[in-house]
Tab-separated table of C-alpha atoms and ligand atoms in Angstrom:
chain	number	residue	atom	x	y	z
A	9	ALA	CA	-122.357	-93.164	3.800
A	10	LYS	CA	-125.611	-92.904	1.907
A	11	ARG	CA	-126.024	-89.650	0.104
A	12	ASN	CA	-129.129	-87.659	1.074
A	13	GLY	CA	-131.946	-87.004	-1.316
A	14	ARG	CA	-130.816	-89.552	-3.862
A	15	GLN	CA	-132.838	-92.430	-5.174
A	16	ARG	CA	-132.045	-95.606	-3.356
A	17	SER	CA	-130.068	-97.830	-5.598
A	18	VAL	CA	-130.453	-101.558	-6.103
A	19	PHE	CA	-127.181	-101.838	-4.249
A	20	TYR	CA	-128.781	-100.651	-1.007
A	21	GLU	CA	-132.057	-102.466	-1.590
A	22	ALA	CA	-130.089	-105.650	-1.840
A	23	GLY	CA	-129.204	-105.161	1.771
A	24	LEU	CA	-125.499	-104.663	1.381
A	25	GLY	CA	-125.758	-101.876	3.925
A	26	GLU	CA	-123.445	-98.956	4.280
A	27	ALA	CA	-120.263	-100.749	3.290
A	28	ALA	CA	-118.024	-98.905	0.885
A	29	PRO	CA	-118.054	-100.406	-2.601
A	30	GLU	CA	-115.448	-103.143	-2.734
A	31	GLN	CA	-112.225	-102.166	-4.428
A	32	PRO	CA	-111.248	-104.979	-6.751
A	33	ASP	CA	-107.733	-106.109	-5.902
A	34	PRO	CA	-106.169	-107.095	-9.248
A	35	ALA	CA	-103.546	-109.334	-7.655
A	36	ALA	CA	-106.147	-111.264	-5.650
A	37	GLU	CA	-108.320	-111.483	-8.748
A	38	LEU	CA	-105.461	-113.005	-10.745
A	39	ALA	CA	-104.639	-115.492	-7.987
A	40	ALA	CA	-108.312	-116.520	-7.852
A	41	ALA	CA	-108.399	-116.868	-11.634
A	42	LEU	CA	-105.481	-119.293	-11.490
A	43	ASP	CA	-107.239	-121.302	-8.748
A	44	ARG	CA	-110.511	-121.374	-10.684
A	45	GLY	CA	-108.836	-122.663	-13.831
A	46	GLU	CA	-109.460	-119.520	-15.882
A	47	LEU	CA	-105.877	-119.555	-17.120
A	48	THR	CA	-105.169	-121.786	-20.089
A	49	VAL	CA	-102.290	-122.232	-22.493
A	50	ALA	CA	-102.534	-121.602	-26.232
A	51	TYR	CA	-99.912	-122.904	-28.653
A	52	GLN	CA	-98.613	-121.227	-31.774
A	53	PRO	CA	-97.043	-123.683	-34.240
A	54	LEU	CA	-93.400	-123.337	-35.257
A	55	VAL	CA	-92.783	-124.240	-38.869
A	56	ASP	CA	-89.592	-125.658	-40.372
A	57	LEU	CA	-88.895	-123.308	-43.300
A	58	ARG	CA	-87.163	-126.021	-45.326
A	59	THR	CA	-89.892	-128.643	-45.118
A	60	GLY	CA	-92.893	-126.407	-44.418
A	61	SER	CA	-93.951	-128.799	-41.658
A	62	PRO	CA	-94.848	-127.914	-38.073
A	63	THR	CA	-92.007	-128.800	-35.745
A	64	GLY	CA	-93.335	-127.591	-32.423
A	65	ALA	CA	-95.096	-124.657	-30.835
A	66	GLU	CA	-94.705	-121.719	-28.461
A	67	ALA	CA	-96.773	-121.840	-25.272
A	68	LEU	CA	-98.684	-118.592	-24.655
A	69	VAL	CA	-100.750	-118.124	-21.518
A	70	ARG	CA	-104.399	-117.054	-21.823
A	71	TRP	CA	-106.865	-115.669	-19.283
A	72	GLN	CA	-110.470	-116.407	-20.118
A	73	HIS	CA	-112.258	-114.013	-17.787
A	74	PRO	CA	-115.852	-115.136	-17.060
A	75	THR	CA	-117.451	-111.776	-17.827
A	76	GLU	CA	-114.838	-109.827	-19.759
A	77	GLY	CA	-113.640	-112.555	-22.109
A	78	ASN	CA	-110.063	-113.005	-23.154
A	79	ARG	CA	-107.554	-110.831	-21.323
A	80	PRO	CA	-104.235	-110.616	-23.194
A	81	PRO	CA	-101.057	-111.598	-21.303
A	82	ASP	CA	-99.646	-108.057	-21.563
A	83	THR	CA	-102.421	-106.965	-19.183
A	84	PHE	CA	-101.569	-109.387	-16.360
A	85	ILE	CA	-98.021	-110.753	-16.773
A	86	PRO	CA	-96.448	-107.504	-15.453
A	87	LEU	CA	-98.692	-107.673	-12.367
A	88	ALA	CA	-97.870	-111.362	-11.883
A	89	GLU	CA	-94.213	-110.441	-12.147
A	90	GLU	CA	-94.536	-107.674	-9.536
A	91	THR	CA	-96.445	-109.787	-7.029
A	92	GLY	CA	-94.452	-112.963	-7.512
A	93	LEU	CA	-97.516	-114.876	-8.734
A	94	ILE	CA	-95.579	-115.417	-11.963
A	95	MET	CA	-93.818	-118.307	-10.212
A	96	GLU	CA	-97.098	-120.217	-9.884
A	97	ILE	CA	-98.381	-119.193	-13.304
A	98	GLY	CA	-95.048	-120.093	-14.846
A	99	GLU	CA	-95.105	-123.521	-13.227
A	100	PHE	CA	-98.606	-124.098	-14.577
A	101	VAL	CA	-97.525	-123.128	-18.114
A	102	LEU	CA	-94.362	-125.250	-17.919
A	103	ARG	CA	-96.255	-128.333	-16.808
A	104	ASP	CA	-98.942	-127.925	-19.466
A	105	ALA	CA	-96.330	-127.305	-22.180
A	106	CYS	CA	-94.302	-130.406	-21.241
A	107	ARG	CA	-97.443	-132.537	-21.042
A	108	GLN	CA	-98.624	-131.409	-24.484
A	109	ALA	CA	-95.178	-131.756	-26.058
A	110	ALA	CA	-94.913	-135.320	-24.748
A	111	ARG	CA	-98.208	-136.080	-26.513
A	112	TRP	CA	-97.026	-134.508	-29.772
A	113	VAL	CA	-93.790	-136.489	-29.628
A	114	GLY	CA	-95.763	-139.664	-29.006
A	115	SER	CA	-97.891	-139.210	-32.104
A	116	ALA	CA	-95.529	-137.562	-34.601
A	117	ASP	CA	-93.005	-139.132	-36.933
A	118	ASP	CA	-89.684	-139.901	-35.211
A	119	SER	CA	-87.840	-137.790	-37.777
A	120	VAL	CA	-89.547	-134.552	-36.654
A	121	PRO	CA	-87.358	-132.640	-34.177
A	122	LEU	CA	-90.338	-131.548	-32.101
A	123	MET	CA	-89.987	-128.846	-29.480
A	124	VAL	CA	-92.103	-126.686	-27.239
A	125	THR	CA	-90.988	-123.202	-26.228
A	126	VAL	CA	-92.008	-121.528	-22.962
A	127	ASN	CA	-91.563	-117.858	-22.035
A	128	LEU	CA	-89.766	-117.136	-18.781
A	129	SER	CA	-90.177	-113.714	-17.209
A	130	ALA	CA	-87.314	-111.876	-15.508
A	131	ARG	CA	-88.239	-113.117	-12.068
A	132	GLN	CA	-88.385	-116.731	-13.219
A	133	VAL	CA	-84.936	-116.501	-14.763
A	134	THR	CA	-83.366	-115.269	-11.551
A	135	ASP	CA	-85.376	-117.306	-8.997
A	136	PRO	CA	-83.644	-120.615	-8.120
A	137	ARG	CA	-87.054	-122.328	-7.695
A	138	THR	CA	-87.477	-122.230	-11.479
A	139	VAL	CA	-84.819	-124.929	-11.831
A	140	ASP	CA	-86.913	-127.187	-9.558
A	141	ALA	CA	-90.105	-126.356	-11.447
A	142	VAL	CA	-88.519	-127.242	-14.794
A	143	ARG	CA	-87.024	-130.452	-13.423
A	144	ALA	CA	-90.389	-131.475	-11.932
A	145	ALA	CA	-92.296	-130.731	-15.151
A	146	LEU	CA	-89.845	-132.812	-17.193
A	147	THR	CA	-89.893	-135.732	-14.759
A	148	GLU	CA	-93.680	-135.770	-14.409
A	149	THR	CA	-94.275	-135.769	-18.143
A	150	ASP	CA	-91.267	-137.876	-19.112
A	151	LEU	CA	-90.379	-135.328	-21.798
A	152	ASP	CA	-86.907	-135.440	-23.338
A	153	PRO	CA	-85.351	-132.213	-21.913
A	154	HIS	CA	-83.951	-131.295	-25.314
A	155	ARG	CA	-87.554	-130.793	-26.527
A	156	LEU	CA	-88.090	-127.960	-24.065
A	157	VAL	CA	-86.824	-124.511	-25.083
A	158	LEU	CA	-86.957	-121.680	-22.566
A	159	GLU	CA	-87.416	-118.206	-24.061
A	160	ILE	CA	-85.822	-115.331	-22.191
A	161	THR	CA	-85.248	-111.689	-23.094
A	162	GLU	CA	-81.810	-110.159	-23.321
A	163	THR	CA	-82.754	-107.410	-20.868
A	164	VAL	CA	-82.994	-110.055	-18.109
A	165	LEU	CA	-79.463	-111.185	-18.834
A	166	MET	CA	-78.212	-107.636	-18.387
A	167	GLN	CA	-80.209	-106.809	-15.236
A	168	ASP	CA	-79.167	-109.582	-12.927
A	169	ARG	CA	-76.211	-111.258	-14.556
A	170	GLU	CA	-75.008	-113.342	-11.640
A	171	ALA	CA	-78.340	-114.952	-10.783
A	172	ALA	CA	-79.205	-115.385	-14.456
A	173	ALA	CA	-75.881	-117.060	-15.228
A	174	THR	CA	-76.170	-119.425	-12.255
A	175	ASN	CA	-79.727	-120.466	-13.091
A	176	LEU	CA	-79.173	-120.780	-16.824
A	177	GLY	CA	-76.176	-123.001	-16.133
A	178	LYS	CA	-78.349	-125.261	-13.955
A	179	LEU	CA	-81.145	-125.294	-16.519
A	180	LYS	CA	-78.712	-126.212	-19.285
A	181	ALA	CA	-77.406	-129.011	-17.081
A	182	LEU	CA	-80.940	-130.459	-17.092
A	183	GLY	CA	-80.629	-130.662	-20.869
A	184	VAL	CA	-83.125	-127.976	-21.876
A	185	ARG	CA	-82.380	-125.371	-24.539
A	186	ILE	CA	-82.353	-121.586	-24.200
A	187	ALA	CA	-83.654	-119.040	-26.724
A	188	ILE	CA	-83.336	-115.265	-26.771
A	189	ASP	CA	-86.772	-113.787	-27.450
A	190	ASP	CA	-87.089	-110.572	-29.512
A	191	PHE	CA	-83.362	-110.586	-30.182
A	192	GLY	CA	-81.908	-107.121	-30.726
A	193	THR	CA	-84.773	-105.107	-29.233
A	194	GLY	CA	-83.647	-105.002	-25.609
A	195	TYR	CA	-81.031	-103.083	-23.777
A	196	SER	CA	-78.102	-105.403	-24.207
A	197	SER	CA	-74.530	-106.010	-25.140
A	198	LEU	CA	-73.485	-108.680	-27.611
A	199	ALA	CA	-70.960	-109.872	-25.037
A	200	TYR	CA	-73.628	-112.028	-23.403
A	201	LEU	CA	-73.814	-114.201	-26.537
A	202	SER	CA	-70.528	-115.813	-25.634
A	203	ARG	CA	-71.078	-115.698	-21.873
A	204	PHE	CA	-74.381	-117.586	-21.743
A	205	PRO	CA	-75.116	-121.086	-23.038
A	206	LEU	CA	-77.621	-120.252	-25.798
A	207	ASP	CA	-79.271	-122.369	-28.486
A	208	MET	CA	-81.641	-120.141	-30.413
A	209	LEU	CA	-82.290	-116.540	-31.432
A	210	LYS	CA	-85.789	-115.288	-32.215
A	211	VAL	CA	-85.970	-112.532	-34.836
A	212	PRO	CA	-88.622	-110.079	-33.604
A	213	ARG	CA	-91.783	-109.305	-35.540
A	214	GLU	CA	-90.768	-105.678	-35.968
A	215	PHE	CA	-87.759	-106.718	-38.095
A	216	VAL	CA	-89.721	-109.323	-40.070
A	217	ASP	CA	-92.405	-106.716	-40.667
A	218	GLY	CA	-89.909	-104.362	-42.312
A	219	LEU	CA	-88.471	-106.908	-44.753
A	220	GLY	CA	-88.746	-105.786	-48.367
A	221	ARG	CA	-89.922	-102.318	-47.322
A	222	ASP	CA	-87.143	-101.070	-45.120
A	223	ALA	CA	-83.552	-101.734	-46.227
A	224	ASN	CA	-82.347	-101.626	-42.628
A	225	ALA	CA	-84.683	-104.440	-41.595
A	226	ASP	CA	-83.094	-106.613	-44.302
A	227	ILE	CA	-79.584	-105.740	-43.160
A	228	VAL	CA	-80.324	-106.308	-39.488
A	229	THR	CA	-82.144	-109.601	-40.063
A	230	ARG	CA	-79.370	-110.857	-42.334
A	231	ALA	CA	-76.793	-109.934	-39.678
A	232	ILE	CA	-78.731	-111.790	-36.958
A	233	VAL	CA	-79.004	-114.926	-39.087
A	234	GLU	CA	-75.290	-114.824	-39.939
A	235	LEU	CA	-74.328	-114.241	-36.330
A	236	ALA	CA	-76.537	-117.140	-35.221
A	237	GLY	CA	-75.066	-119.381	-37.909
A	238	ALA	CA	-71.514	-118.568	-36.859
A	239	LEU	CA	-72.383	-119.265	-33.221
A	240	GLY	CA	-74.212	-122.474	-34.089
A	241	LEU	CA	-77.612	-121.190	-32.950
A	242	LEU	CA	-81.008	-121.840	-34.539
A	243	THR	CA	-83.045	-118.859	-35.754
A	244	VAL	CA	-86.794	-118.396	-35.571
A	245	ALA	CA	-88.557	-115.619	-37.498
A	246	GLU	CA	-91.509	-114.284	-35.514
A	247	GLY	CA	-94.697	-112.634	-36.723
A	248	VAL	CA	-94.627	-113.957	-40.289
A	249	GLU	CA	-97.949	-112.805	-41.729
A	250	THR	CA	-97.486	-112.908	-45.508
A	251	ASP	CA	-96.116	-115.367	-48.012
A	252	GLU	CA	-93.641	-112.716	-49.121
A	253	GLN	CA	-92.275	-112.493	-45.579
A	254	ARG	CA	-92.048	-116.290	-45.438
A	255	ARG	CA	-90.012	-116.384	-48.654
A	256	HIS	CA	-87.853	-113.539	-47.421
A	257	VAL	CA	-86.923	-115.098	-44.078
A	258	ALA	CA	-86.347	-118.470	-45.783
A	259	GLU	CA	-83.992	-116.813	-48.288
A	260	LEU	CA	-82.114	-115.097	-45.469
A	261	GLY	CA	-81.546	-118.535	-43.963
A	262	CYS	CA	-83.864	-118.581	-40.942
A	263	ASP	CA	-84.475	-122.138	-39.748
A	264	LEU	CA	-87.977	-121.828	-38.310
A	265	ALA	CA	-90.865	-119.393	-38.456
A	266	GLN	CA	-94.089	-118.657	-36.659
A	267	GLY	CA	-96.866	-116.207	-37.353
A	268	TYR	CA	-100.442	-115.726	-38.460
A	269	LEU	CA	-99.546	-116.943	-41.982
A	270	PHE	CA	-99.178	-120.440	-40.584
A	271	SER	CA	-101.447	-120.285	-37.560
A	272	ARG	CA	-102.659	-118.105	-34.737
A	273	PRO	CA	-102.105	-119.483	-31.250
A	274	VAL	CA	-104.547	-122.409	-30.951
A	275	ASP	CA	-105.441	-125.058	-28.392
A	276	ALA	CA	-103.172	-128.036	-27.831
A	277	GLU	CA	-105.589	-130.448	-29.547
A	278	THR	CA	-105.377	-128.483	-32.769
A	279	VAL	CA	-101.580	-128.555	-32.621
A	280	LEU	CA	-101.697	-132.305	-32.020
A	281	ALA	CA	-103.848	-132.677	-35.148
A	282	LEU	CA	-101.355	-130.565	-37.131
A	283	MET	CA	-98.437	-132.671	-35.914
A	284	THR	CA	-100.081	-135.897	-36.919
A	285	GLY	CA	-101.007	-134.503	-40.330
A	286	LEU	CA	-104.734	-134.497	-39.728
A	287	ASP	CA	-106.855	-131.961	-41.559
A	288	VAL	CA	-107.813	-129.259	-39.093
A	289	ALA	CA	-109.634	-126.968	-41.503
B	3	C2E	P1	-93.928	-112.981	-27.250
B	3	C2E	O1	-93.267	-114.033	-26.428
B	3	C2E	O2	-93.052	-112.171	-28.135
B	3	C2E	O3	-95.053	-113.755	-28.066
B	3	C2E	C1	-95.432	-113.440	-29.391
B	3	C2E	C2	-96.723	-112.655	-29.419
B	3	C2E	O4	-96.998	-112.281	-30.780
B	3	C2E	C3	-97.941	-113.446	-28.964
B	3	C2E	O5	-98.836	-112.527	-28.354
B	3	C2E	C4	-98.512	-113.947	-30.285
B	3	C2E	O6	-99.896	-114.246	-30.219
B	3	C2E	C5	-98.252	-112.775	-31.173
B	3	C2E	N1	-98.141	-113.158	-32.593
B	3	C2E	C6	-97.748	-114.345	-33.106
B	3	C2E	N2	-97.736	-114.325	-34.451
B	3	C2E	C7	-98.123	-113.086	-34.818
B	3	C2E	C8	-98.322	-112.446	-36.104
B	3	C2E	O7	-98.134	-113.022	-37.175
B	3	C2E	N3	-98.730	-111.148	-36.069
B	3	C2E	C9	-98.962	-110.473	-34.900
B	3	C2E	N4	-99.374	-109.216	-34.984
B	3	C2E	N5	-98.785	-111.053	-33.677
B	3	C2E	C10	-98.371	-112.342	-33.639
B	3	C2E	P2	-99.512	-112.832	-26.932
B	3	C2E	O8	-99.920	-114.275	-26.860
B	3	C2E	O9	-100.546	-111.779	-26.712
B	3	C2E	O10	-98.326	-112.640	-25.904
B	3	C2E	C11	-97.757	-111.383	-25.664
B	3	C2E	C12	-96.553	-111.484	-24.771
B	3	C2E	O11	-96.929	-111.911	-23.459
B	3	C2E	C13	-95.544	-112.510	-25.250
B	3	C2E	O12	-94.745	-111.971	-26.293
B	3	C2E	C14	-94.774	-112.777	-23.975
B	3	C2E	O13	-93.809	-111.780	-23.745
B	3	C2E	C15	-95.857	-112.656	-22.917
B	3	C2E	N6	-96.316	-114.011	-22.541
B	3	C2E	C16	-97.248	-114.805	-23.133
B	3	C2E	N7	-97.375	-115.984	-22.486
B	3	C2E	C17	-96.485	-115.950	-21.452
B	3	C2E	C18	-96.130	-116.881	-20.407
B	3	C2E	O14	-96.642	-118.009	-20.293
B	3	C2E	N8	-95.175	-116.464	-19.513
B	3	C2E	C19	-94.568	-115.237	-19.615
B	3	C2E	N9	-93.626	-114.916	-18.712
B	3	C2E	N10	-94.873	-114.344	-20.586
B	3	C2E	C20	-95.821	-114.703	-21.489
B	4	CA	CA1	-91.854	-115.552	-26.798
B	5	CA	CA1	-91.175	-112.730	-29.265
C-alpha cells in the first residue's frame, strides 16, 4: 500500500498502481536470458608446450546481461545446477563447442591434434540425457568424437558413483575423452583413477601459481604429472600467467597449458584465426 505523507514516486505516476514491487526471480531471469540469446561461449586456447602452438580451446559460458554487463559463470552456474536449467545451458554450450571445433579442424593443419573441452556440472554427469545431448551435438556438427573432451570434477565422481560410472561409460563409448578438472582440489580418493575411463588431468591454477615459490606446489605438480604419465593420461597446466610458470610446467613434463600468458578466453573467431596462424594482434 502507498505510504501516507510521502512524495508520490515516478513509480506510481506511471500508473503501475498499488502492486507490490516485482521480486526478480533469478531462475526465470536466467531462463529468459538463454531464450534471448544473452548467453554466449568464450574459448580459451590450449597450447602444446612442446611446439608452442594452439591445439584447441576450453569452452567457457558467458552471460552478457543487457544492463549489468558480463556476469561471471560462478554467479549463475550454481543456480542453473539447482534448478536443472544447466541441462539446457549445457546442451547449448556443447553444440556451440562442437560447431566451432569442426570449423577449427576444417581450417587447421592435419597434423594438429585439435580438441575442444567442455565443462560438465555434477547434474550433467549423472543425468542420462547428457549422453543424448553429446551424441546429438557430435552428429549435427560431424565432429570426430575424439576431438571433444568433457571436463568433470573429482567431487562428482565421489558423490554419485553409480550414475557417474554408467554415464561416463556410455560417453566413452561414443568416442569422446574425459578430463578431470582441478585435479587434487576436490574431496576424492585416488581409487577412482583406475575405476573410471579417463584421458586427461588438469593441474589447477592454485598449484601452478605456487611453482617456484612454494616447494610443496612443485612436489605436488611433479607427482600429478608422473601419475598421469604412468596412467597414460595427458596433463594440462591451468592458469599459466608468466613465462616462468610456462617454463616450469614444461620442465615438469606437462603436455598442454592454458592461461592469461597465452590468451584470455576469447570469441570463437579469434580462436579460428589463431588456429590458422593469422595475426590476431
Ligand atoms: P574452470 O573450468 O576451472 O575454468 C577456468 C577459469 O579460470 C575460467 O574462469 C578462466 O577464465 C579462468 N582463467 C583462465 N586462465 C586464467 C589465468 O591465467 N589466470 C586466472 N586468474 N584465471 C584464469 P571463468 O570463465 O570465470 O569460469 C569459472 C568456472 O565456471 C569454471 O572454472 C567452471 O567451473 C565454470 N564454468 C564455466 N563455463 C561453464 C560451462 O559451460 N558449464 C559448466 N558446467 N561450468 C562452467
Ligand atoms: Ca574447466
Ligand atoms: Ca579448472
